[in-house]
mmCIF file of N, CA, C and O in Angstrom:
data_model
loop_
_atom_site.group_PDB
_atom_site.id
_atom_site.type_symbol
_atom_site.label_atom_id
_atom_site.label_comp_id
_atom_site.label_asym_id
_atom_site.label_seq_id
_atom_site.Cartn_x
_atom_site.Cartn_y
_atom_site.Cartn_z
ATOM 1 N N MET A 1178 69.570 -13.722 124.819
ATOM 2 C CA MET A 1178 69.793 -15.031 123.889
ATOM 3 C C MET A 1178 68.249 -14.919 123.489
ATOM 4 O O MET A 1178 67.393 -14.859 124.139
ATOM 5 N N SER A 1179 68.321 -15.693 122.059
ATOM 6 C CA SER A 1179 66.951 -15.664 121.465
ATOM 7 C C SER A 1179 66.518 -17.370 121.900
ATOM 8 O O SER A 1179 66.782 -17.981 122.646
ATOM 9 N N GLU A 1180 65.037 -17.056 121.912
ATOM 10 C CA GLU A 1180 64.334 -18.205 122.033
ATOM 11 C C GLU A 1180 64.777 -19.567 120.979
ATOM 12 O O GLU A 1180 64.486 -19.272 119.921
ATOM 13 N N PRO A 1181 64.786 -20.506 121.495
ATOM 14 C CA PRO A 1181 65.028 -21.840 121.197
ATOM 15 C C PRO A 1181 63.913 -22.191 120.184
ATOM 16 O O PRO A 1181 62.828 -21.799 120.434
ATOM 17 N N ASP A 1182 64.039 -22.424 118.758
ATOM 18 C CA ASP A 1182 62.847 -23.203 117.998
ATOM 19 C C ASP A 1182 62.240 -24.332 118.609
ATOM 20 O O ASP A 1182 61.176 -24.482 118.400
ATOM 21 N N ILE A 1183 63.020 -25.097 119.341
ATOM 22 C CA ILE A 1183 62.395 -26.450 119.568
ATOM 23 C C ILE A 1183 63.322 -26.680 121.353
ATOM 24 O O ILE A 1183 64.486 -26.717 121.442
ATOM 25 N N SER A 1184 62.445 -27.288 122.133
ATOM 26 C CA SER A 1184 63.226 -27.846 123.457
ATOM 27 C C SER A 1184 62.602 -29.442 123.142
ATOM 28 O O SER A 1184 61.612 -29.824 123.000
ATOM 29 N N VAL A 1185 64.268 -30.351 123.022
ATOM 30 C CA VAL A 1185 64.118 -31.779 123.422
ATOM 31 C C VAL A 1185 64.230 -32.549 124.695
ATOM 32 O O VAL A 1185 65.007 -32.143 125.459
ATOM 33 N N ILE A 1186 63.281 -32.907 124.993
ATOM 34 C CA ILE A 1186 62.958 -33.492 126.134
ATOM 35 C C ILE A 1186 63.413 -35.298 126.622
ATOM 36 O O ILE A 1186 62.737 -35.901 125.857
ATOM 37 N N VAL A 1187 64.935 -35.319 126.963
ATOM 38 C CA VAL A 1187 64.376 -37.167 127.069
ATOM 39 C C VAL A 1187 64.588 -37.497 128.661
ATOM 40 O O VAL A 1187 65.240 -36.675 129.255
ATOM 41 N N VAL A 1188 64.167 -38.379 129.025
ATOM 42 C CA VAL A 1188 63.851 -39.049 130.170
ATOM 43 C C VAL A 1188 65.058 -40.289 129.783
ATOM 44 O O VAL A 1188 64.704 -40.742 129.320
ATOM 45 N N ASN A 1189 65.831 -40.211 130.820
ATOM 46 C CA ASN A 1189 66.495 -41.446 131.172
ATOM 47 C C ASN A 1189 66.723 -41.992 132.630
ATOM 48 O O ASN A 1189 66.404 -41.311 133.355
ATOM 49 N N TYR A 1190 66.813 -43.534 132.056
ATOM 50 C CA TYR A 1190 66.662 -44.745 133.764
ATOM 51 C C TYR A 1190 67.477 -45.383 132.551
ATOM 52 O O TYR A 1190 66.954 -46.533 131.984
ATOM 53 N N ASN A 1191 68.657 -45.727 133.077
ATOM 54 C CA ASN A 1191 69.637 -46.722 132.753
ATOM 55 C C ASN A 1191 69.478 -46.995 131.289
ATOM 56 O O ASN A 1191 69.549 -48.013 130.907
ATOM 57 N N ALA A 1192 69.706 -46.157 129.884
ATOM 58 C CA ALA A 1192 69.364 -46.427 129.000
ATOM 59 C C ALA A 1192 71.233 -46.174 128.307
ATOM 60 O O ALA A 1192 70.989 -46.623 126.691
ATOM 61 N N GLY A 1193 72.060 -46.576 128.929
ATOM 62 C CA GLY A 1193 73.439 -46.674 128.478
ATOM 63 C C GLY A 1193 73.649 -46.220 127.514
ATOM 64 O O GLY A 1193 73.450 -44.573 127.083
ATOM 65 N N PRO A 1194 74.489 -46.499 126.279
ATOM 66 C CA PRO A 1194 74.940 -46.100 125.389
ATOM 67 C C PRO A 1194 73.594 -45.521 124.531
ATOM 68 O O PRO A 1194 74.090 -44.306 123.443
ATOM 69 N N MET A 1195 72.639 -45.717 124.655
ATOM 70 C CA MET A 1195 71.341 -45.326 123.692
ATOM 71 C C MET A 1195 71.112 -43.634 124.086
ATOM 72 O O MET A 1195 71.100 -43.124 122.819
ATOM 73 N N LEU A 1196 71.588 -42.926 125.420
ATOM 74 C CA LEU A 1196 71.208 -41.807 125.440
ATOM 75 C C LEU A 1196 72.215 -41.111 124.601
ATOM 76 O O LEU A 1196 71.814 -39.982 123.812
ATOM 77 N N ALA A 1197 73.567 -41.427 124.392
ATOM 78 C CA ALA A 1197 74.390 -40.676 123.893
ATOM 79 C C ALA A 1197 74.147 -40.566 122.542
ATOM 80 O O ALA A 1197 74.379 -39.415 121.250
ATOM 81 N N ALA A 1198 73.598 -41.907 121.457
ATOM 82 C CA ALA A 1198 73.564 -41.585 120.414
ATOM 83 C C ALA A 1198 72.323 -40.711 120.586
ATOM 84 O O ALA A 1198 72.262 -40.581 119.055
ATOM 85 N N CYS A 1199 71.472 -41.267 120.991
ATOM 86 C CA CYS A 1199 70.042 -39.963 120.512
ATOM 87 C C CYS A 1199 70.274 -38.732 120.964
ATOM 88 O O CYS A 1199 69.717 -37.797 120.148
ATOM 89 N N LEU A 1200 71.216 -38.332 121.784
ATOM 90 C CA LEU A 1200 71.789 -36.729 121.611
ATOM 91 C C LEU A 1200 72.863 -36.514 120.468
ATOM 92 O O LEU A 1200 72.491 -35.699 119.921
ATOM 93 N N ALA A 1201 73.338 -37.223 119.863
ATOM 94 C CA ALA A 1201 74.255 -36.947 118.922
ATOM 95 C C ALA A 1201 72.962 -37.279 118.000
ATOM 96 O O ALA A 1201 73.551 -36.059 116.840
ATOM 97 N N ALA A 1202 72.439 -37.941 117.495
ATOM 98 C CA ALA A 1202 71.255 -37.764 116.321
ATOM 99 C C ALA A 1202 70.235 -36.543 116.331
ATOM 100 O O ALA A 1202 69.931 -35.614 115.234
ATOM 101 N N THR A 1203 70.132 -36.012 117.373
ATOM 102 C CA THR A 1203 69.739 -34.618 117.845
ATOM 103 C C THR A 1203 70.345 -33.257 117.129
ATOM 104 O O THR A 1203 69.950 -32.275 116.466
ATOM 105 N N ARG A 1204 71.744 -33.209 117.494
ATOM 106 C CA ARG A 1204 72.444 -32.510 116.986
ATOM 107 C C ARG A 1204 72.782 -32.131 115.591
ATOM 108 O O ARG A 1204 73.050 -31.442 115.097
ATOM 109 N N ARG A 1205 72.603 -33.643 114.766
ATOM 110 C CA ARG A 1205 72.718 -33.278 113.487
ATOM 111 C C ARG A 1205 71.266 -32.364 113.052
ATOM 112 O O ARG A 1205 71.282 -31.560 111.253
ATOM 113 N N ASN A 1206 70.458 -32.125 113.237
ATOM 114 C CA ASN A 1206 69.464 -30.924 113.186
ATOM 115 C C ASN A 1206 70.031 -29.865 113.067
ATOM 116 O O ASN A 1206 70.609 -29.192 113.848
ATOM 117 N N ARG A 1207 69.754 -29.176 111.988
ATOM 118 C CA ARG A 1207 70.247 -27.470 112.273
ATOM 119 C C ARG A 1207 69.473 -26.660 113.044
ATOM 120 O O ARG A 1207 69.747 -25.322 113.081
ATOM 121 N N ALA A 1208 67.922 -27.050 113.632
ATOM 122 C CA ALA A 1208 67.203 -26.041 114.149
ATOM 123 C C ALA A 1208 68.038 -25.515 115.915
ATOM 124 O O ALA A 1208 68.781 -26.418 116.171
ATOM 125 N N VAL A 1209 67.639 -24.073 115.807
ATOM 126 C CA VAL A 1209 68.170 -23.953 117.149
ATOM 127 C C VAL A 1209 67.523 -25.072 118.274
ATOM 128 O O VAL A 1209 66.399 -24.857 118.148
ATOM 129 N N MET A 1210 67.972 -25.468 118.994
ATOM 130 C CA MET A 1210 67.735 -26.158 120.086
ATOM 131 C C MET A 1210 68.045 -26.275 121.493
ATOM 132 O O MET A 1210 69.325 -25.733 121.657
ATOM 133 N N GLN A 1211 67.226 -26.621 122.344
ATOM 134 C CA GLN A 1211 67.299 -26.927 124.064
ATOM 135 C C GLN A 1211 67.388 -28.646 124.007
ATOM 136 O O GLN A 1211 65.963 -28.990 123.717
ATOM 137 N N ARG A 1212 68.336 -29.001 124.749
ATOM 138 C CA ARG A 1212 68.394 -30.220 125.019
ATOM 139 C C ARG A 1212 68.122 -30.220 126.327
ATOM 140 O O ARG A 1212 68.950 -29.546 126.917
ATOM 141 N N ILE A 1213 67.212 -31.279 126.876
ATOM 142 C CA ILE A 1213 67.005 -31.382 128.369
ATOM 143 C C ILE A 1213 66.989 -32.737 128.483
ATOM 144 O O ILE A 1213 66.149 -33.728 128.217
ATOM 145 N N VAL A 1214 67.639 -33.380 129.767
ATOM 146 C CA VAL A 1214 68.026 -34.347 129.846
ATOM 147 C C VAL A 1214 67.436 -34.497 131.341
ATOM 148 O O VAL A 1214 68.160 -33.948 132.105
ATOM 149 N N VAL A 1215 66.634 -35.709 131.864
ATOM 150 C CA VAL A 1215 65.935 -35.845 133.205
ATOM 151 C C VAL A 1215 66.198 -37.327 133.595
ATOM 152 O O VAL A 1215 65.801 -38.038 132.734
ATOM 153 N N ASP A 1216 67.548 -37.425 134.454
ATOM 154 C CA ASP A 1216 67.749 -38.726 134.665
ATOM 155 C C ASP A 1216 67.264 -39.232 135.863
ATOM 156 O O ASP A 1216 66.950 -38.311 136.937
ATOM 157 N N ASN A 1217 66.390 -40.287 136.030
ATOM 158 C CA ASN A 1217 65.509 -40.978 137.014
ATOM 159 C C ASN A 1217 66.506 -41.582 137.719
ATOM 160 O O ASN A 1217 65.956 -42.981 138.043
ATOM 161 N N ALA A 1218 67.821 -41.189 138.279
ATOM 162 C CA ALA A 1218 68.446 -42.019 139.052
ATOM 163 C C ALA A 1218 68.771 -43.176 138.520
ATOM 164 O O ALA A 1218 68.863 -44.202 139.553
ATOM 165 N N SER A 1219 69.733 -42.945 137.669
ATOM 166 C CA SER A 1219 70.129 -44.268 136.738
ATOM 167 C C SER A 1219 71.418 -44.538 137.734
ATOM 168 O O SER A 1219 72.511 -43.935 138.100
ATOM 169 N N SER A 1220 71.484 -45.753 137.683
ATOM 170 C CA SER A 1220 72.937 -46.577 138.222
ATOM 171 C C SER A 1220 73.561 -47.372 137.063
ATOM 172 O O SER A 1220 74.797 -48.071 137.771
ATOM 173 N N ASP A 1221 73.523 -46.744 135.733
ATOM 174 C CA ASP A 1221 74.282 -47.064 134.789
ATOM 175 C C ASP A 1221 75.606 -46.015 134.524
ATOM 176 O O ASP A 1221 75.273 -45.161 135.288
ATOM 177 N N ASP A 1222 75.956 -46.122 133.526
ATOM 178 C CA ASP A 1222 76.996 -44.893 132.881
ATOM 179 C C ASP A 1222 76.678 -44.040 132.019
ATOM 180 O O ASP A 1222 76.991 -43.811 131.237
ATOM 181 N N SER A 1223 74.865 -44.309 131.817
ATOM 182 C CA SER A 1223 74.673 -43.762 130.840
ATOM 183 C C SER A 1223 74.746 -41.830 130.834
ATOM 184 O O SER A 1223 74.996 -41.390 129.885
ATOM 185 N N ILE A 1224 74.467 -41.006 132.035
ATOM 186 C CA ILE A 1224 75.034 -39.830 132.052
ATOM 187 C C ILE A 1224 76.302 -39.547 131.887
ATOM 188 O O ILE A 1224 76.861 -38.544 131.250
ATOM 189 N N THR A 1225 77.506 -40.664 132.430
ATOM 190 C CA THR A 1225 78.766 -40.232 131.882
ATOM 191 C C THR A 1225 79.151 -40.645 130.684
ATOM 192 O O THR A 1225 79.766 -39.300 129.985
ATOM 193 N N GLN A 1226 78.363 -41.245 130.009
ATOM 194 C CA GLN A 1226 78.661 -41.002 128.452
ATOM 195 C C GLN A 1226 77.798 -39.852 128.012
ATOM 196 O O GLN A 1226 78.470 -39.441 126.658
ATOM 197 N N MET A 1227 76.811 -39.413 128.042
ATOM 198 C CA MET A 1227 76.246 -38.545 127.799
ATOM 199 C C MET A 1227 77.228 -37.285 127.784
ATOM 200 O O MET A 1227 77.396 -36.388 127.093
ATOM 201 N N GLU A 1228 77.830 -36.975 128.962
ATOM 202 C CA GLU A 1228 79.048 -35.724 129.608
ATOM 203 C C GLU A 1228 79.900 -36.028 128.563
ATOM 204 O O GLU A 1228 80.719 -34.637 128.388
ATOM 205 N N ASN A 1229 80.583 -37.065 128.228
ATOM 206 C CA ASN A 1229 81.805 -37.421 127.292
ATOM 207 C C ASN A 1229 81.498 -36.923 126.074
ATOM 208 O O ASN A 1229 82.495 -36.883 125.307
ATOM 209 N N LEU A 1230 80.317 -36.883 125.512
ATOM 210 C CA LEU A 1230 79.718 -36.570 124.136
ATOM 211 C C LEU A 1230 80.060 -35.261 123.780
ATOM 212 O O LEU A 1230 79.639 -34.236 124.583
ATOM 213 N N ASP A 1231 80.890 -35.068 122.870
ATOM 214 C CA ASP A 1231 81.505 -33.447 122.419
ATOM 215 C C ASP A 1231 81.320 -33.348 121.467
ATOM 216 O O ASP A 1231 81.319 -33.181 120.351
ATOM 217 N N ASP A 1232 79.871 -32.780 121.221
ATOM 218 C CA ASP A 1232 79.023 -32.028 120.009
ATOM 219 C C ASP A 1232 78.807 -30.595 120.015
ATOM 220 O O ASP A 1232 77.675 -30.216 119.100
ATOM 221 N N GLY A 1233 79.616 -30.017 120.862
ATOM 222 C CA GLY A 1233 78.752 -28.691 121.144
ATOM 223 C C GLY A 1233 78.030 -27.920 121.564
ATOM 224 O O GLY A 1233 77.644 -26.855 121.820
ATOM 225 N N ILE A 1234 76.883 -28.884 122.266
ATOM 226 C CA ILE A 1234 75.487 -28.461 122.903
ATOM 227 C C ILE A 1234 75.719 -29.442 123.871
ATOM 228 O O ILE A 1234 75.127 -30.329 124.091
ATOM 229 N N ARG A 1235 75.884 -28.501 125.162
ATOM 230 C CA ARG A 1235 75.761 -28.834 126.373
ATOM 231 C C ARG A 1235 74.108 -29.861 126.488
ATOM 232 O O ARG A 1235 73.838 -28.352 127.119
ATOM 233 N N PRO A 1236 73.672 -30.614 127.261
ATOM 234 C CA PRO A 1236 72.021 -30.169 127.172
ATOM 235 C C PRO A 1236 72.088 -29.749 128.722
ATOM 236 O O PRO A 1236 73.033 -29.748 129.801
ATOM 237 N N LEU A 1237 71.071 -29.601 129.033
ATOM 238 C CA LEU A 1237 70.654 -29.041 130.667
ATOM 239 C C LEU A 1237 70.409 -30.270 131.520
ATOM 240 O O LEU A 1237 69.612 -31.521 130.753
ATOM 241 N N LEU A 1238 70.857 -30.785 132.360
ATOM 242 C CA LEU A 1238 70.873 -32.228 133.040
ATOM 243 C C LEU A 1238 70.026 -31.910 134.350
ATOM 244 O O LEU A 1238 70.154 -30.738 135.473
ATOM 245 N N ILE A 1239 69.086 -32.672 134.330
ATOM 246 C CA ILE A 1239 68.108 -32.858 135.776
ATOM 247 C C ILE A 1239 68.340 -33.898 136.382
ATOM 248 O O ILE A 1239 68.020 -35.099 135.706
ATOM 249 N N ARG A 1240 68.871 -34.102 137.452
ATOM 250 C CA ARG A 1240 69.361 -35.324 138.110
ATOM 251 C C ARG A 1240 68.227 -35.343 139.090
ATOM 252 O O ARG A 1240 68.035 -34.969 140.211
ATOM 253 N N ASN A 1241 67.008 -36.609 139.702
ATOM 254 C CA ASN A 1241 66.198 -36.735 140.100
ATOM 255 C C ASN A 1241 67.227 -38.216 141.027
ATOM 256 O O ASN A 1241 68.129 -38.598 140.696
ATOM 257 N N ASP A 1242 67.126 -37.752 142.743
ATOM 258 C CA ASP A 1242 67.353 -38.504 143.482
ATOM 259 C C ASP A 1242 67.066 -39.940 143.325
ATOM 260 O O ASP A 1242 67.507 -41.049 144.221
ATOM 261 N N ARG A 1243 65.513 -40.280 142.661
ATOM 262 C CA ARG A 1243 65.017 -41.466 142.814
ATOM 263 C C ARG A 1243 64.265 -41.419 141.560
ATOM 264 O O ARG A 1243 63.877 -40.487 140.623
ATOM 265 N N ASN A 1244 63.938 -42.328 140.967
ATOM 266 C CA ASN A 1244 62.843 -42.992 140.085
ATOM 267 C C ASN A 1244 61.371 -42.293 140.071
ATOM 268 O O ASN A 1244 60.876 -43.147 141.010
ATOM 269 N N LYS A 1245 61.473 -40.934 139.882
ATOM 270 C CA LYS A 1245 59.975 -40.431 139.965
ATOM 271 C C LYS A 1245 58.972 -40.826 138.835
ATOM 272 O O LYS A 1245 57.769 -39.825 138.903
ATOM 273 N N GLY A 1246 59.450 -41.549 137.651
ATOM 274 C CA GLY A 1246 58.776 -41.707 136.777
ATOM 275 C C GLY A 1246 58.717 -41.577 135.388
ATOM 276 O O GLY A 1246 59.335 -39.909 135.993
ATOM 277 N N PHE A 1247 58.204 -41.526 134.643
ATOM 278 C CA PHE A 1247 58.422 -40.800 133.226
ATOM 279 C C PHE A 1247 57.338 -39.521 133.068
ATOM 280 O O PHE A 1247 58.061 -38.219 133.110
ATOM 281 N N SER A 1248 56.445 -39.897 133.810
ATOM 282 C CA SER A 1248 55.498 -38.041 133.534
ATOM 283 C C SER A 1248 56.194 -37.023 134.397
ATOM 284 O O SER A 1248 56.094 -36.092 133.997
ATOM 285 N N ARG A 1249 56.168 -37.464 135.712
ATOM 286 C CA ARG A 1249 57.063 -36.381 136.514
ATOM 287 C C ARG A 1249 58.107 -36.022 136.040
ATOM 288 O O ARG A 1249 58.367 -34.831 135.778
ATOM 289 N N ALA A 1250 59.227 -36.866 135.264
ATOM 290 C CA ALA A 1250 60.157 -36.489 135.002
ATOM 291 C C ALA A 1250 59.633 -35.290 133.827
ATOM 292 O O ALA A 1250 60.744 -34.405 133.510
ATOM 293 N N VAL A 1251 58.834 -35.566 132.664
ATOM 294 C CA VAL A 1251 58.880 -34.968 131.774
ATOM 295 C C VAL A 1251 58.093 -33.385 132.318
ATOM 296 O O VAL A 1251 58.552 -32.561 132.003
ATOM 297 N N ASN A 1252 57.282 -33.535 133.321
ATOM 298 C CA ASN A 1252 56.876 -32.348 133.750
ATOM 299 C C ASN A 1252 58.075 -31.211 134.488
ATOM 300 O O ASN A 1252 57.594 -30.053 134.245
ATOM 301 N N THR A 1253 58.806 -32.083 135.004
ATOM 302 C CA THR A 1253 60.163 -31.486 135.336
ATOM 303 C C THR A 1253 60.681 -30.620 134.324
ATOM 304 O O THR A 1253 61.018 -29.491 134.558
ATOM 305 N N ALA A 1254 60.909 -31.292 133.430
ATOM 306 C CA ALA A 1254 62.047 -30.405 132.043
ATOM 307 C C ALA A 1254 61.046 -29.524 131.635
ATOM 308 O O ALA A 1254 61.156 -28.659 131.111
ATOM 309 N N LEU A 1255 59.193 -29.452 131.207
ATOM 310 C CA LEU A 1255 58.851 -28.804 130.886
ATOM 311 C C LEU A 1255 58.738 -27.332 131.451
ATOM 312 O O LEU A 1255 58.641 -26.547 130.927
ATOM 313 N N GLN A 1256 58.900 -27.531 133.019
ATOM 314 C CA GLN A 1256 59.378 -25.842 133.563
ATOM 315 C C GLN A 1256 59.952 -25.272 133.065
ATOM 316 O O GLN A 1256 60.369 -24.522 133.151
ATOM 317 N N ARG A 1257 60.986 -26.123 132.317
ATOM 318 C CA ARG A 1257 62.919 -25.362 132.150
ATOM 319 C C ARG A 1257 62.511 -25.136 130.817
ATOM 320 O O ARG A 1257 63.712 -24.964 130.558
ATOM 321 N N ALA A 1258 61.634 -25.517 129.888
ATOM 322 C CA ALA A 1258 61.775 -25.507 128.524
ATOM 323 C C ALA A 1258 61.368 -24.080 127.975
ATOM 324 O O ALA A 1258 60.540 -23.451 128.566
ATOM 325 N N ARG A 1259 62.336 -23.925 126.827
ATOM 326 C CA ARG A 1259 62.126 -22.453 126.337
ATOM 327 C C ARG A 1259 61.512 -22.112 125.048
ATOM 328 O O ARG A 1259 61.192 -21.317 124.529
ATOM 329 N N GLY A 1260 61.831 -23.565 124.273
ATOM 330 C CA GLY A 1260 61.825 -23.365 123.092
ATOM 331 C C GLY A 1260 60.010 -23.243 122.571
ATOM 332 O O GLY A 1260 59.513 -23.840 123.459
ATOM 333 N N ARG A 1261 59.647 -23.059 121.436
ATOM 334 C CA ARG A 1261 58.910 -22.470 120.840
ATOM 335 C C ARG A 1261 57.997 -23.881 120.780
ATOM 336 O O ARG A 1261 56.656 -23.669 120.751
ATOM 337 N N ALA A 1262 58.567 -24.957 120.832
ATOM 338 C CA ALA A 1262 57.974 -26.216 120.446
ATOM 339 C C ALA A 1262 58.641 -26.969 121.161
ATOM 340 O O ALA A 1262 59.911 -27.214 121.686
ATOM 341 N N VAL A 1263 58.172 -28.395 121.765
ATOM 342 C CA VAL A 1263 58.661 -29.145 122.505
ATOM 343 C C VAL A 1263 58.663 -30.611 122.067
ATOM 344 O O VAL A 1263 57.533 -30.932 121.483
ATOM 345 N N LEU A 1264 59.617 -31.270 121.794
ATOM 346 C CA LEU A 1264 59.840 -33.013 121.532
ATOM 347 C C LEU A 1264 59.873 -33.499 122.670
ATOM 348 O O LEU A 1264 60.846 -33.393 123.242
ATOM 349 N N ILE A 1265 59.152 -34.215 123.092
ATOM 350 C CA ILE A 1265 59.652 -35.479 124.359
ATOM 351 C C ILE A 1265 60.052 -37.113 123.297
ATOM 352 O O ILE A 1265 59.352 -37.380 122.605
ATOM 353 N N LEU A 1266 61.199 -36.938 123.666
ATOM 354 C CA LEU A 1266 61.686 -38.026 122.741
ATOM 355 C C LEU A 1266 62.171 -39.334 124.224
ATOM 356 O O LEU A 1266 63.154 -38.852 124.676
ATOM 357 N N ASN A 1267 62.036 -40.297 123.784
ATOM 358 C CA ASN A 1267 62.622 -41.639 124.659
ATOM 359 C C ASN A 1267 64.579 -41.647 124.273
ATOM 360 O O ASN A 1267 64.839 -41.326 123.198
ATOM 361 N N PRO A 1268 65.087 -42.022 124.989
ATOM 362 C CA PRO A 1268 66.654 -41.949 124.620
ATOM 363 C C PRO A 1268 66.740 -43.454 123.423
ATOM 364 O O PRO A 1268 67.941 -43.399 123.489
ATOM 365 N N ASP A 1269 65.995 -44.447 123.377
ATOM 366 C CA ASP A 1269 66.066 -45.351 122.318
ATOM 367 C C ASP A 1269 65.778 -44.753 120.875
ATOM 368 O O ASP A 1269 65.546 -45.838 120.124
ATOM 369 N N CYS A 1270 65.735 -43.892 120.802
ATOM 370 C CA CYS A 1270 64.891 -43.251 119.536
ATOM 371 C C CYS A 1270 66.358 -42.445 118.759
ATOM 372 O O CYS A 1270 66.968 -41.646 119.610
ATOM 373 N N ILE A 1271 66.208 -42.246 117.423
ATOM 374 C CA ILE A 1271 66.992 -41.483 116.432
ATOM 375 C C ILE A 1271 66.380 -40.612 115.484
ATOM 376 O O ILE A 1271 65.418 -41.596 114.565
ATOM 377 N N VAL A 1272 66.624 -39.495 115.494
ATOM 378 C CA VAL A 1272 65.858 -38.651 114.882
ATOM 379 C C VAL A 1272 66.765 -38.183 113.246
ATOM 380 O O VAL A 1272 67.954 -38.717 113.447
#
């Protein structure tokens, strides 16, 4: 498998439907990408909404057992990122 152009990292904590909208917006880009979502023990249905998003690219989901904070979540995702570039994106952003 070839290296993705970009790894998109999204840290989620109770972002609700914003997470699915953010991920859907990244799909519109034609670049070869890897999407990584780190969930900081959300108690809402944002992960279920993300899993129901049928856009052909299933994000790598890392589930933390507690809210470990933004920086630690990003560092966890960076260990799994394979892209030549990395975009750290908040779930309330639409690209």
